Short mmCIF file of C-alpha atoms in Angstrom, two decimals:
data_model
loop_
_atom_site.label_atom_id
_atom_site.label_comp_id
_atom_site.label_asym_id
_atom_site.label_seq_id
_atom_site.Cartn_x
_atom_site.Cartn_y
_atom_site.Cartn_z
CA UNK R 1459 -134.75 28.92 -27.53
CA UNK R 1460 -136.13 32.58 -27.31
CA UNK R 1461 -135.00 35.17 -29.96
CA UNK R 1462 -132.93 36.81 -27.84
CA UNK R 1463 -130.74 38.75 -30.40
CA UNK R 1464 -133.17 41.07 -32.25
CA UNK R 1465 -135.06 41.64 -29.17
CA UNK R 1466 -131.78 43.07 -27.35
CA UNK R 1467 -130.65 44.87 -30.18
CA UNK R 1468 -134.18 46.08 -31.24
CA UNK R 1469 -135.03 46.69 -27.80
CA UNK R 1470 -132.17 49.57 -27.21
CA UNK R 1471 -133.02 50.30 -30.66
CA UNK R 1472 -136.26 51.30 -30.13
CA UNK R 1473 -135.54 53.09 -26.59
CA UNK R 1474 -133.21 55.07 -28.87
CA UNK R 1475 -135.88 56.39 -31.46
CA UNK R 1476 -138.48 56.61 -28.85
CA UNK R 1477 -136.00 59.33 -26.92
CA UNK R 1478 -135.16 60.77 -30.28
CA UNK R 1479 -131.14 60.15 -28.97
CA UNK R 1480 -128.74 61.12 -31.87
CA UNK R 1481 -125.37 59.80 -30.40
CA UNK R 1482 -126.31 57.69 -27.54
CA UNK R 1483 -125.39 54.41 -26.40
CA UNK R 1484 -125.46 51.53 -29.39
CA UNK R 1485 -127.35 48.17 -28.21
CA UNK R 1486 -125.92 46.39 -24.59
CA UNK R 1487 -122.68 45.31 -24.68
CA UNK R 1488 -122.45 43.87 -21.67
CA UNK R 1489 -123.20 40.34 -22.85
CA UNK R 1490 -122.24 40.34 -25.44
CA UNK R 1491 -125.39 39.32 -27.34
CA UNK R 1492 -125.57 40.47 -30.48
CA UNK R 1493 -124.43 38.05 -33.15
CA UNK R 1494 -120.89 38.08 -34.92
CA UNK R 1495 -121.62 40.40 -38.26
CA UNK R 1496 -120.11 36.93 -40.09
CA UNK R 1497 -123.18 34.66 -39.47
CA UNK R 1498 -125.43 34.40 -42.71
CA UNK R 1499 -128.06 36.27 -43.69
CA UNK R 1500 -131.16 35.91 -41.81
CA UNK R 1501 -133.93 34.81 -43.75
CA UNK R 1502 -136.79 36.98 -44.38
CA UNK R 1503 -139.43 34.22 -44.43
CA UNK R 1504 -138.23 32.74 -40.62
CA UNK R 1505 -141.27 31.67 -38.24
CA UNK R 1506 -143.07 34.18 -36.45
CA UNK R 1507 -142.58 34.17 -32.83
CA UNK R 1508 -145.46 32.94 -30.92
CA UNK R 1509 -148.04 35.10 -29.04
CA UNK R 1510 -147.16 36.49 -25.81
CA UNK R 1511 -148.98 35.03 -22.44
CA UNK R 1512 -149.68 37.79 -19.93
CA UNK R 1513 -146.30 38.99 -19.00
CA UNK R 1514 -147.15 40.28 -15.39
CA UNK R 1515 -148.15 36.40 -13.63
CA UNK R 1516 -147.87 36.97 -9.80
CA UNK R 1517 -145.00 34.70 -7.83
CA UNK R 1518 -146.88 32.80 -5.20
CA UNK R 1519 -144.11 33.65 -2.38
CA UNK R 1520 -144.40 36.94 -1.07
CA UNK R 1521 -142.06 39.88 -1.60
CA UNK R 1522 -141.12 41.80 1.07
CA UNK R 1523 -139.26 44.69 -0.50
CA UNK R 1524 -137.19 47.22 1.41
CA UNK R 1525 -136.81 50.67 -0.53
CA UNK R 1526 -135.12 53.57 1.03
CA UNK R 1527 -136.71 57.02 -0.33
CA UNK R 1528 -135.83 57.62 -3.87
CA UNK R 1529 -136.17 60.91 -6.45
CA UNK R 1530 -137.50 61.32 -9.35
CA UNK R 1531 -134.62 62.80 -10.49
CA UNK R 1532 -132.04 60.76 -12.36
CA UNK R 1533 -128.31 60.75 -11.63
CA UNK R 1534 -126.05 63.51 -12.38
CA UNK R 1535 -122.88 62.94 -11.26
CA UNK R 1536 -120.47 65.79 -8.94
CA UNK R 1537 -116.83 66.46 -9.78
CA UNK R 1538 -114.25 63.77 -8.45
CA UNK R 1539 -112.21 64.75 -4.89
CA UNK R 1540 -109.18 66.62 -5.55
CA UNK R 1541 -107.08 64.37 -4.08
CA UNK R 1542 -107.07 60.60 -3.76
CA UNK R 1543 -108.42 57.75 -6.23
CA UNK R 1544 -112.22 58.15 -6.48
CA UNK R 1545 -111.99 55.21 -8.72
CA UNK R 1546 -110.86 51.63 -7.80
CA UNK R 1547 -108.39 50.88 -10.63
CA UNK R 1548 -107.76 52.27 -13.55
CA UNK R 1549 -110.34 52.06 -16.48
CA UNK R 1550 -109.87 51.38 -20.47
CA UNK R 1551 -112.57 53.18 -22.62
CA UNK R 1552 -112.50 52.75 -26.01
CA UNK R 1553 -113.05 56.41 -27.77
CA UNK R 1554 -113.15 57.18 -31.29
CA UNK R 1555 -111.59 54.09 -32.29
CA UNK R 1556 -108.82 54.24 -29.74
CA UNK R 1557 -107.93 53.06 -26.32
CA UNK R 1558 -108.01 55.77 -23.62
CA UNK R 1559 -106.87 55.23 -20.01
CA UNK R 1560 -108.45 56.56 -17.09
CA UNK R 1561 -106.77 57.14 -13.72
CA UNK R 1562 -108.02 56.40 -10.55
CA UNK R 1563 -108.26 60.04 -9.73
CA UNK R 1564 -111.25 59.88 -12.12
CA UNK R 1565 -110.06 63.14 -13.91
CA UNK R 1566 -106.41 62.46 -15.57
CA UNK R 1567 -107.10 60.19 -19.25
CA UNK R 1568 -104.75 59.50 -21.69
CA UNK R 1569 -104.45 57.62 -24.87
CA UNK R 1570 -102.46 54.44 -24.90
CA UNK R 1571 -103.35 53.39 -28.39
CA UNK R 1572 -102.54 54.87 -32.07
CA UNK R 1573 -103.76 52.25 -34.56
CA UNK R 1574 -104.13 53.54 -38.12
CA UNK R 1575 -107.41 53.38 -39.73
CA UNK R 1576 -109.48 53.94 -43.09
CA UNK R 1577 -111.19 57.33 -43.52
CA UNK R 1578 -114.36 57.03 -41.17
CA UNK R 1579 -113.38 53.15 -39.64
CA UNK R 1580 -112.71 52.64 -36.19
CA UNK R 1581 -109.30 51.31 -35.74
CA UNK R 1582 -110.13 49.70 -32.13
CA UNK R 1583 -113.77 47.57 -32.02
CA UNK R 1584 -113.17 45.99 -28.76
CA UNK R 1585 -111.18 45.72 -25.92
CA UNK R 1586 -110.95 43.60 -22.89
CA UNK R 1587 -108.44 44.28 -20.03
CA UNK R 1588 -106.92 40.97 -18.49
CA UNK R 1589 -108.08 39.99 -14.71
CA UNK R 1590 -105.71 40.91 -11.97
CA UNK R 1591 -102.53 42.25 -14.48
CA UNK R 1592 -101.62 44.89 -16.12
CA UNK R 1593 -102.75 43.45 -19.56
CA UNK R 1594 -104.73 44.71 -22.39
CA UNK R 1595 -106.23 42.76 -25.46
CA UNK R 1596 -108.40 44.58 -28.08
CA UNK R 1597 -109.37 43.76 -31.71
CA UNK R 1598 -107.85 46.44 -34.39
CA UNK R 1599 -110.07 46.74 -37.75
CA UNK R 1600 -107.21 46.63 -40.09
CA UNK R 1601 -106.66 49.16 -43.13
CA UNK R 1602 -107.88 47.78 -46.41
CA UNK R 1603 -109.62 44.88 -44.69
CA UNK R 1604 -109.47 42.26 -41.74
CA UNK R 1605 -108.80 42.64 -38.27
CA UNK R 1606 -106.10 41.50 -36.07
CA UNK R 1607 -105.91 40.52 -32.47
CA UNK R 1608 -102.95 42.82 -30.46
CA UNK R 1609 -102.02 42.66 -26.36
CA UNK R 1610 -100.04 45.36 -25.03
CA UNK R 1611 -99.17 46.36 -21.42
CA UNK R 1612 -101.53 48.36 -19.44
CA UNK R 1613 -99.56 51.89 -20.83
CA UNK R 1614 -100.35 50.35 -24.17
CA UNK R 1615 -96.71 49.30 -24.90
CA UNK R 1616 -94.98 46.50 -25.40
CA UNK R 1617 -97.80 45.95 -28.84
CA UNK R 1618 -98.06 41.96 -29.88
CA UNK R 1619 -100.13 40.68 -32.05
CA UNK R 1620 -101.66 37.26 -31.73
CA UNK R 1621 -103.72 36.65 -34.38
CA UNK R 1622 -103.41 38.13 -38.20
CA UNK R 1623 -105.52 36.32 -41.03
CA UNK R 1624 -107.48 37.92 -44.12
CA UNK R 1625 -111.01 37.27 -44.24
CA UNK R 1626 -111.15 36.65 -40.62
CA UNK R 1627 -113.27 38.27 -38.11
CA UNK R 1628 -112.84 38.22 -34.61
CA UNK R 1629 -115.90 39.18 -31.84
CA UNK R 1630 -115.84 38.88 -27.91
CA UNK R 1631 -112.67 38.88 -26.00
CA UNK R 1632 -112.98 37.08 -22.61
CA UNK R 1633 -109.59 36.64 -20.66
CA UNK R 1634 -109.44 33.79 -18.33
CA UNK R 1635 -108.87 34.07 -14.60
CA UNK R 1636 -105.26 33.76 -14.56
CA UNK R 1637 -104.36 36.27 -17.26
CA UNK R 1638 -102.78 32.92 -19.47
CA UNK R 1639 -105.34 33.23 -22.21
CA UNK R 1640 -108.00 35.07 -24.62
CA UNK R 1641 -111.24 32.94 -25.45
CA UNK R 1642 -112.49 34.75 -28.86
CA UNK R 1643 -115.02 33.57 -31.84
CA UNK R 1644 -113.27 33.71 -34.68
CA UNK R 1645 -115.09 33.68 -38.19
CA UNK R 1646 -113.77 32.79 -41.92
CA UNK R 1647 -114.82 32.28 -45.00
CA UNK R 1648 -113.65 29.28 -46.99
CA UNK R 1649 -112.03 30.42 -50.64
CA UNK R 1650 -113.01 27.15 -51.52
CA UNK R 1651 -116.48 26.37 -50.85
CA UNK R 1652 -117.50 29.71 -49.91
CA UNK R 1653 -118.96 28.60 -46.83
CA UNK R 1654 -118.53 30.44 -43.66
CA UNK R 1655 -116.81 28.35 -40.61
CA UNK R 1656 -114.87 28.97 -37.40
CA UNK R 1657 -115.81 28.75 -33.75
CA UNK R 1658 -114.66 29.72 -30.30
CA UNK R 1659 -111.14 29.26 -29.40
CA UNK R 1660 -108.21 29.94 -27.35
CA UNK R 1661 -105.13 31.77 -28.20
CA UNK R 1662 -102.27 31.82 -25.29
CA UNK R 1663 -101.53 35.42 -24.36
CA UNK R 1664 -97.84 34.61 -24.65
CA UNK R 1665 -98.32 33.70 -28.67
CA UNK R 1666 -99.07 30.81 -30.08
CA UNK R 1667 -101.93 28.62 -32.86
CA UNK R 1668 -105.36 29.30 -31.66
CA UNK R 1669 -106.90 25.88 -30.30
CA UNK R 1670 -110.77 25.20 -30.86
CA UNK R 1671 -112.51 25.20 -27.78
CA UNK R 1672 -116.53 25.06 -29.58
CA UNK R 1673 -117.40 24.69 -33.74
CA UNK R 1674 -119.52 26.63 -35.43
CA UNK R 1675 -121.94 24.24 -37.87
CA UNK R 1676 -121.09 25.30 -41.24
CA UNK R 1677 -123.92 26.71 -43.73
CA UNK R 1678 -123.25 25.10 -47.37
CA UNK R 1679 -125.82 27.49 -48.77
CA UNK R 1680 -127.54 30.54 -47.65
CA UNK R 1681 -131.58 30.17 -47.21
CA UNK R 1682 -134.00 31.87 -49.74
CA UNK R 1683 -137.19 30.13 -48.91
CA UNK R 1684 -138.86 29.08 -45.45
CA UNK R 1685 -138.01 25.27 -46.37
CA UNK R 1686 -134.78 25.86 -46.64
CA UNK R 1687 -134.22 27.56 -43.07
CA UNK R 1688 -132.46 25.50 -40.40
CA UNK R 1689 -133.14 26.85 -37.46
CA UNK R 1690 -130.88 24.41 -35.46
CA UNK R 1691 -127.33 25.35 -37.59
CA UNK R 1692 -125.77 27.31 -34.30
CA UNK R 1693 -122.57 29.57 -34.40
CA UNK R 1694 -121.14 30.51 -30.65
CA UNK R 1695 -119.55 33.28 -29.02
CA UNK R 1696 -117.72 32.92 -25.49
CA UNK R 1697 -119.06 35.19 -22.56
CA UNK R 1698 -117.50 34.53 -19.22
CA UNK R 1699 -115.53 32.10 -17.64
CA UNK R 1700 -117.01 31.03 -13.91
CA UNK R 1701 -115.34 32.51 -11.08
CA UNK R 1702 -113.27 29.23 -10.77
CA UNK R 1703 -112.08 29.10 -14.41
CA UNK R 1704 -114.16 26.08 -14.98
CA UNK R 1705 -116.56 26.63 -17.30
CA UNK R 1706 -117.52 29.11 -20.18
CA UNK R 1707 -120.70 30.73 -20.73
CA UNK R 1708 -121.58 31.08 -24.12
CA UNK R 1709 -123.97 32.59 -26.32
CA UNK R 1710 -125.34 29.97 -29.06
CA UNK R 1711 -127.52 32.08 -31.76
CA UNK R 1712 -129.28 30.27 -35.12
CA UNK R 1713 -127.06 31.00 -37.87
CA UNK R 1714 -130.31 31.65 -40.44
CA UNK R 1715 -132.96 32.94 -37.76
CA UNK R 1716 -132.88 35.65 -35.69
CA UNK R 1717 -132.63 33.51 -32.38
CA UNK R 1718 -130.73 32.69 -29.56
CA UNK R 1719 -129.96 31.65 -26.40
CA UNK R 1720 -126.97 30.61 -23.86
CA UNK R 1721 -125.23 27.61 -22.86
CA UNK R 1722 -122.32 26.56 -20.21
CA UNK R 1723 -119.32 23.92 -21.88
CA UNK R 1724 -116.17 22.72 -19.93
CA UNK R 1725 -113.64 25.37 -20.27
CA UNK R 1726 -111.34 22.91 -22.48
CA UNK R 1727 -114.36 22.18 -24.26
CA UNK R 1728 -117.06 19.35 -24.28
CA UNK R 1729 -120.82 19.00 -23.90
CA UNK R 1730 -122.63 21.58 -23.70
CA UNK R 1731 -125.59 22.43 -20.70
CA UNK R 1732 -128.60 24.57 -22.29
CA UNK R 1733 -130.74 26.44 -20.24
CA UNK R 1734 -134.03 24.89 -19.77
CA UNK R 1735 -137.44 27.10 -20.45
CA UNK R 1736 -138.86 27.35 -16.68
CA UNK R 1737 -142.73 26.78 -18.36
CA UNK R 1738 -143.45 26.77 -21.75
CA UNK R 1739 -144.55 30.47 -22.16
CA UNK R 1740 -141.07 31.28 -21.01
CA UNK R 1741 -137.87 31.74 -23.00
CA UNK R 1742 -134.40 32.63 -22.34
CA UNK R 1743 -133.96 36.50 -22.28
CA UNK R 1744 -131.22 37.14 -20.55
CA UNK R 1745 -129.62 40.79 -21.35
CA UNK R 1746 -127.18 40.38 -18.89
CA UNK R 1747 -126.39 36.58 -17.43
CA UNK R 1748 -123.89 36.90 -14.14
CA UNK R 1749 -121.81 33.85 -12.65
CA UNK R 1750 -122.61 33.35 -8.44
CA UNK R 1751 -119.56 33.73 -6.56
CA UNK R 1752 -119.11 29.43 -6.15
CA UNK R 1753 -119.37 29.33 -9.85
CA UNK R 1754 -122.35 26.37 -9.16
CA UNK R 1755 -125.22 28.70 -10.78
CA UNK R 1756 -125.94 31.96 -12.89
CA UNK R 1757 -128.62 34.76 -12.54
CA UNK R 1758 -130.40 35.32 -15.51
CA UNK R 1759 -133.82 36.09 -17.07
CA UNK R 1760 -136.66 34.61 -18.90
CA UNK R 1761 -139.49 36.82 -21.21
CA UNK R 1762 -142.23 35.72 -22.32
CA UNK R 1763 -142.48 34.10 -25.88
CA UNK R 1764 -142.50 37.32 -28.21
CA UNK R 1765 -140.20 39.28 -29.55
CA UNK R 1766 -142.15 42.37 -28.63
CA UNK R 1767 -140.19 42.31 -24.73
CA UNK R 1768 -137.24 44.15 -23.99
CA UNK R 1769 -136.88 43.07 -20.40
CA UNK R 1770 -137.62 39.75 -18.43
CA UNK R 1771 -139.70 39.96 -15.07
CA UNK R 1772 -137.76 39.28 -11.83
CA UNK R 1773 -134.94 37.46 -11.68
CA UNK R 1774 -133.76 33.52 -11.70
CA UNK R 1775 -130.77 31.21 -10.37
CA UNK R 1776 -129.61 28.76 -13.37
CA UNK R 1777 -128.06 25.13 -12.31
CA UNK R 1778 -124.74 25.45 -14.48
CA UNK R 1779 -124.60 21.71 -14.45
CA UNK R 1780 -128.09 20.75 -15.14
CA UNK R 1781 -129.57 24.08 -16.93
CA UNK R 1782 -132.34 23.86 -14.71
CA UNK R 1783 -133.98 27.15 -13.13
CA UNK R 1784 -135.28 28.57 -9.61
CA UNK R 1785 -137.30 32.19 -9.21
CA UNK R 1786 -135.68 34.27 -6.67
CA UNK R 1787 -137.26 37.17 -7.37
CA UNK R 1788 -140.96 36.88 -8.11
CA UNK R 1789 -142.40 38.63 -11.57
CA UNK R 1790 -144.66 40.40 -10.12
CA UNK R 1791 -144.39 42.57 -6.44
CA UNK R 1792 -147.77 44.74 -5.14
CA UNK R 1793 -148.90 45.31 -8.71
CA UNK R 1794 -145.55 46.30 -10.23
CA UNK R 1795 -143.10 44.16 -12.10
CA UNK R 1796 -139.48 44.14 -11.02
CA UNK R 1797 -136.91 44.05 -14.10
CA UNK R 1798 -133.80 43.54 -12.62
CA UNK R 1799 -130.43 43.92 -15.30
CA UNK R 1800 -126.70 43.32 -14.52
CA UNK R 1801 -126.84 41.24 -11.98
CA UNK R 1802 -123.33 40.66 -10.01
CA UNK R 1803 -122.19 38.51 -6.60
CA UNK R 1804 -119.35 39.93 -4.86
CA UNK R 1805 -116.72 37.94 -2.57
CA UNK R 1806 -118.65 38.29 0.14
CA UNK R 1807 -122.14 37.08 -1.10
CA UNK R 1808 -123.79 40.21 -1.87
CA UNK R 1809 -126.19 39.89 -4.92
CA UNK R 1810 -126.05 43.80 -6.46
CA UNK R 1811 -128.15 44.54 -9.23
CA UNK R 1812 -130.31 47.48 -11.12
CA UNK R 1813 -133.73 47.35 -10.25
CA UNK R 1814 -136.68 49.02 -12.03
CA UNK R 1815 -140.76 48.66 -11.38
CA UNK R 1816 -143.15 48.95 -13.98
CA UNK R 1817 -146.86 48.56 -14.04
CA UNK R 1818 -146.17 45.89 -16.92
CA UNK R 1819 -143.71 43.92 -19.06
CA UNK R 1820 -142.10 46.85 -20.97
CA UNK R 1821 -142.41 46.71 -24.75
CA UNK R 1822 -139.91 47.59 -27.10
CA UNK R 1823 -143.30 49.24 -29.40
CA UNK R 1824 -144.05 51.50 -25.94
CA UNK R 1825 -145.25 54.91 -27.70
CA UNK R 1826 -144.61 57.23 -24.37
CA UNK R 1827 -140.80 56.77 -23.65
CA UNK R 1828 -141.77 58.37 -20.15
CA UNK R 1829 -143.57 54.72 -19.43
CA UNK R 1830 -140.70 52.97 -19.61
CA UNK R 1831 -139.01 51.83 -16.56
CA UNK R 1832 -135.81 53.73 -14.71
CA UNK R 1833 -133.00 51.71 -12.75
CA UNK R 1834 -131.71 52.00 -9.60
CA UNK R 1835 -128.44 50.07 -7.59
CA UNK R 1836 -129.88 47.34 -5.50
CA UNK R 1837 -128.76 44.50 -3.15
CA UNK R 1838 -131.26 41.62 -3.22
CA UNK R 1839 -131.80 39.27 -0.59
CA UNK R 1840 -132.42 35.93 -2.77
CA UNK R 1841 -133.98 34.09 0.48
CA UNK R 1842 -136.63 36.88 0.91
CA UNK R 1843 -137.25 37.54 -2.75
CA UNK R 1844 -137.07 41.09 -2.25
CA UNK R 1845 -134.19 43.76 -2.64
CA UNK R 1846 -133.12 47.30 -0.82
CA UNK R 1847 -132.31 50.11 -2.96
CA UNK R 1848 -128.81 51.64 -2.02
CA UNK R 1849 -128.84 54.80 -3.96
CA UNK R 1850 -131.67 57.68 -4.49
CA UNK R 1851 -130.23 57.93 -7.83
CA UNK R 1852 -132.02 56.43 -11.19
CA UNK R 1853 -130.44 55.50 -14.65
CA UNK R 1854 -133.05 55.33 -17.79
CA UNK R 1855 -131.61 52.59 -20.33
CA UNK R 1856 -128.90 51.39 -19.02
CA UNK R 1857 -126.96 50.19 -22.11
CA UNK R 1858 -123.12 48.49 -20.73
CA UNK R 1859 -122.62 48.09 -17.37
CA UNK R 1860 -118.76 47.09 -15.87
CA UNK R 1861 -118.62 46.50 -12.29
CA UNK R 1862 -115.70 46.97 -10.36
CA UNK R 1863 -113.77 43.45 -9.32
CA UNK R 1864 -114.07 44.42 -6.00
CA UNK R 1865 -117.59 45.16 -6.14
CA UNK R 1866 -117.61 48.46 -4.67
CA UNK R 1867 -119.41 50.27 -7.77
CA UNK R 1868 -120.24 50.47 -11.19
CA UNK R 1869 -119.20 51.98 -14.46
CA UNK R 1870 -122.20 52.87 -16.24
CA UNK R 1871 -122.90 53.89 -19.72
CA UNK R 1872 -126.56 54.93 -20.37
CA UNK R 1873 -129.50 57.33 -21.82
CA UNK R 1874 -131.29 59.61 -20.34
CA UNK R 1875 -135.00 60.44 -21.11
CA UNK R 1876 -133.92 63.88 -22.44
CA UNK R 1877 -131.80 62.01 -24.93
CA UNK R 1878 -128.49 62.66 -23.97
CA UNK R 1879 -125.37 59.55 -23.21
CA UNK R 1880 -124.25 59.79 -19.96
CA UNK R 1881 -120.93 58.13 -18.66
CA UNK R 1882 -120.51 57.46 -14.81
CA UNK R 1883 -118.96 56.12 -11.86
CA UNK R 1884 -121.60 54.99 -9.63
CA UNK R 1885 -119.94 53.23 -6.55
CA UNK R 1886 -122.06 52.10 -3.68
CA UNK R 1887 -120.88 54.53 -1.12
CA UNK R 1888 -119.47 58.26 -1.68
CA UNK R 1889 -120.05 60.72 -4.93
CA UNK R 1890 -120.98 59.58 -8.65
CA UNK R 1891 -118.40 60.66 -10.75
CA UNK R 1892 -118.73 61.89 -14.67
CA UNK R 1893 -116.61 60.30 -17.01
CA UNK R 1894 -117.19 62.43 -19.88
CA UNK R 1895 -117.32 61.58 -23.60
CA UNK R 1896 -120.60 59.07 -23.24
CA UNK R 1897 -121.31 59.73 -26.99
CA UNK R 1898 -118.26 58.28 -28.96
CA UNK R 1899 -117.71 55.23 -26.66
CA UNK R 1900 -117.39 51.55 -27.82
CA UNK R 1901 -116.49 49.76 -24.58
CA UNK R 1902 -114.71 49.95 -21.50
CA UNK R 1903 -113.04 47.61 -19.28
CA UNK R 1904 -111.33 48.03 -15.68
CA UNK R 1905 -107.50 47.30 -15.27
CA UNK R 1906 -105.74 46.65 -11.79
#
């Protein structure tokens, strides 16, 4: 199990200070992986990670990448058409601590949402818009304490709320397929005991109890010395469902050490398939884990065995039934290291991804911000091991990425090097678009 939470959320982190960026992009959200803020304290005397091994070790298949000309200059993005959608469906961006609605025309925005908050709280944390309807969940931060769980219609009326309980917490909405349900982790503390329990579970979008889909363990005290950590106490938060509403892909983090990594249960619930290490220098590290198109596999990432990594090198295809692991693309190609994020199969097969080179493993202590690696849309050919740049333009930390259902672009939230958040529609063919207010954003999700 790598420690896969600190190093994502350090890893921005540090990308931030390097670039000096006073309201940019917080740490990735597009997995999901930081840790609900209701898991206990992490212990100050947990293990040190283990030295890294050489982070650049060459694939022994060949790479034959195919890379159309590319700038050096990074994306900025041209005003939308006049007429006609420039965007494929609508998009929900969460704003100041409300829900705003963009239209396909890329230009017209409103806000659906007006959720009272306390003086400097967002009211709105996250948002998730349901697959294939015109259905919205989000999580409001309630005033004078708790949060509740409200759907509305994709116009943000019709408001219900689903879930309503003090000393609650709620983290990581994932609809399934059909629109008939939220997965969530929910989090409370017992009056009683004091001890912190909850889970992942299910709530039917129509109302109804929550059913428990995966238990947290439950800490009975909180760790003050190294012999009292336990490493192996796990809480959970849900992911994504496969493509065939299957399975859920979870994220299982150490509720006393800063560590993590993810695992695949039966959507109802049930045993639970880890990921195994691919060699034992590697860990799990993946920023951004994608479902293939059959639902049979994932694409994910593995870093080396120090916290010190941001990135993994290359690219592998995960078994979702026995955990183990094939390289697709190598680690290392003519001298360079390929870090490919945000991985995504479309109906048709196509494997699109950012792609970056760098003459090593990026660090997340790299003094020169300028060394660190830029990002460009991809398709990769998984038989060669190679990939084919589609776009001249290049994205420096990308932090959430949301790609359109039908695979025909991006949403992208991200930094540049002169330290300013940009938001934009990247599609695969025909003009980036601007989105506008990249610095207050806490999410975004497309509608249909």
């Amino acid at each position: 199990m790598a420690r896969l939470l600190p190093r994502v959320a350090l890893g921005a982190a540090a990308i931030c200070a390097l670039a000096a960026c006073a309201g940019a992009p917080a740490a990735p959200q597009a997995a999901a992986t930081s840790a609900p803020a209701t898991a206990a304290p992490v212990a100050t005397s947990a293990p040190a990670a283990t030295a890294a091994p050489a982070a650049t070790e060459a694939a022994t298949a060949p790479a034959i990448i195919e890379v159309t000309p590319a700038t050096a200059a990074t994306a900025e993005a041209t005003a939308p058409a006049a007429e006609g959608g420039v965007l494929p469906a609508p998009l929900y961006v969460g704003v100041n601590g409300q829900i705003e609605r963009i239209e396909r025309d890329g230009t017209t925005r409103a806000t659906i949402t007006s959720e009272p908050s306390d003086d400097g709280a967002m009211a709105v944390t996250e948002l998730a818009a349901a697959p294939g309807g015109n259905q919205l969940a989000y999580v409001v931060q309630k005033q004078g304490g708790g949060v509740a769980l409200v759907t509305t219609d994709g116009e943000g009326k019709n408001r219900t709320v689903l879930f309503d309980k003090d000393a609650s917490s709620i983290t990581s909405l994932v609809w399934s397929p059909d629109g008939s349900a939220l997965i969530t982790a929910i989090s409370q503390t017992d009056a009683a005991s004091g001890a912190m329990t909850g889970g992942v579970y299910r709530i039917p979008a129509a109302g109804g109890e929550p059913s428990l889909i995966q238990a947290n363990d439950v800490l009975t005290q909180t760790a003050t010395t190294a012999s009292e950590v336990l490493p192996d106490k796990y809480g959970y938060t849900p992911q994504t469902f496969s493509p065939d509403g299957k399975k859920l892909l979870l994220v299982r983090y150490s509720l006393q050490v800063e560590q993590s990594d993810q695992v695949v249960i039966p959507a109802e619930g049930g045993p639970a398939v880890s990921f195994a290490q691919p060699s034992s220098d590697l860990h799990f590290g993946g920023i951004s884990t994608a479902w293939s198109r059959d639902s049979a596999s994932l694409y994910t990432t593995f870093t080396p065995g120090d916290d010190r990594y941001i990135y993994g090198a290359g690219l592998w295809r995960t078994s979702a039934s026995s955990g183990t692991s094939e390289q697709v693309i190598p680690s290392e190609v003519g001298g360079k290291v390929p870090i490919v994020i945000f991985p995504f199969e479309t109906a048709d097969g196509r494997v699109l991804a950012f792609v970056g080179e760098s003459p090593k493993l990026p660090s997340m202590f790299e003094e020169d911000v300028q060394n660190l690696p830029s990002f460009q849309l991809a398709e990769l050919d998984l038989a060669k091991g190679s990939w084919k740049v589609l776009r001249e333009e290049s994205f420096f930390s990308p932090t959430k990425i949301a790609w359109a259902p039908d695979g025909s672009g991006a949403a992208i939230w991200y930094n540049t090097r002169e330290a300013q958040a940009k938001f934009t529609w990247l599609p695969v063919d025909g003009q980036p678009v601007e989105l506008g207010k990249a610095e207050d954003l806490s999410g975004f999700s497309w509608g249909s």
